[in-house]
XYZ file of C-alpha atoms in Angstrom:
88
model
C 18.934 -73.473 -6.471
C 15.524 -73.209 -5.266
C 12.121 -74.988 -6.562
C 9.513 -72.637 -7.417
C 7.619 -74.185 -4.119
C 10.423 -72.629 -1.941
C 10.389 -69.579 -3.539
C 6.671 -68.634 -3.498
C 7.600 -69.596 -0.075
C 10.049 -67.195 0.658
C 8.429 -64.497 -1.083
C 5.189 -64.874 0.454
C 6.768 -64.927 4.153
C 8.766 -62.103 3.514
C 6.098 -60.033 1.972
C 8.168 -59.510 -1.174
C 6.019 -57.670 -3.691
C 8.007 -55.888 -6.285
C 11.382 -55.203 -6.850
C 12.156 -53.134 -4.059
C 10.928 -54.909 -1.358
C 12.809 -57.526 -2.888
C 15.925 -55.860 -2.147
C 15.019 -54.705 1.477
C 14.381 -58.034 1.809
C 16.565 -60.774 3.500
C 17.204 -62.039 0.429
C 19.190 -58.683 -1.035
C 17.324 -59.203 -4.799
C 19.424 -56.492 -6.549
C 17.331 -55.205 -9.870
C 20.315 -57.230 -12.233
C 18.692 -57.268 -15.271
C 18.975 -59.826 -17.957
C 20.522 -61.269 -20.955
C 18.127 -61.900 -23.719
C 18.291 -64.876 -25.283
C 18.438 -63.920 -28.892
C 21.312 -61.579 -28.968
C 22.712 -61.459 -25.763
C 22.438 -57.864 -25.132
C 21.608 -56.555 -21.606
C 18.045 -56.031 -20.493
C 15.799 -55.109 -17.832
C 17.692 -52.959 -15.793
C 14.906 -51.991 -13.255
C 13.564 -55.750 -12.903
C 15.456 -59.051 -11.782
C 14.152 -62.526 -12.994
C 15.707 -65.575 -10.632
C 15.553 -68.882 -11.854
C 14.065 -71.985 -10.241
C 15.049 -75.636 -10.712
C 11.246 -76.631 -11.669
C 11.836 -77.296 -15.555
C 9.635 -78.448 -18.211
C 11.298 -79.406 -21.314
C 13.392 -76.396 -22.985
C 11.634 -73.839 -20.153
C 12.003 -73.311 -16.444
C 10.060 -71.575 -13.933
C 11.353 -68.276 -13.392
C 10.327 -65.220 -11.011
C 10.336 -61.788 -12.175
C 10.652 -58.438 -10.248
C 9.781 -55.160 -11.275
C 8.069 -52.118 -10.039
C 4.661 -53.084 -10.262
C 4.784 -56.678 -8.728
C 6.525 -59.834 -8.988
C 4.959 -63.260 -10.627
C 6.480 -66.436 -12.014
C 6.731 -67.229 -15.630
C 7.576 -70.383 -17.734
C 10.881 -68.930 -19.840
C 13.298 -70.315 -22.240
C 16.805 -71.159 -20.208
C 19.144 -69.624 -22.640
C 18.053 -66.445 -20.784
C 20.940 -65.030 -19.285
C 18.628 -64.831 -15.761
C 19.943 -64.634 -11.770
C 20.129 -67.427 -9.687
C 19.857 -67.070 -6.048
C 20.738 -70.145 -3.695
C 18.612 -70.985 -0.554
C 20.472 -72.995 2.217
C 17.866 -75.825 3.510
């Protein structure tokens, strides 16, 4: 799984601004959704978060899609969230 480093990386390279250039990217985001982490009932359907590895105690760094844009935000891991692995 990637740092948040490599994945500001990747999106910045491949001009990845909001959810649908992130799926007509190389990296095929699909818009997933979620699963929250209070109930565990599906979310999101026309955004995708991925998760990084960069943790800080009960959060991790995570990247969210949508429509308008794409940023990272600090988010509690029982998130049901994506994961997308980048070969070195």
């Amino acid at each position: 799984m990637p740092t948040k480093a490599v994945l500001e990386n990747e999106i910045t390279e491949s001009k990845i601004g909001n959810a649908s250039s992130a799926f007509s990217s190389f990296l095929k985001i699909p818009t997933a959704g979620y699963r929250h982490n209070k109930d565990g009932k599906f979310g999101g359907p026309s955004s995708s978060t991925l998760w990084s590895r960069s943790a800080a105690g009960s959060k991790s760094s995570a990247l969210d899609f949508s429509r308008n844009g794409n940023e990272f935000r600090d988010k509690d891991r029982a998130f049901g969230f994506s994961v997308r692995c980048i070969m070195d």
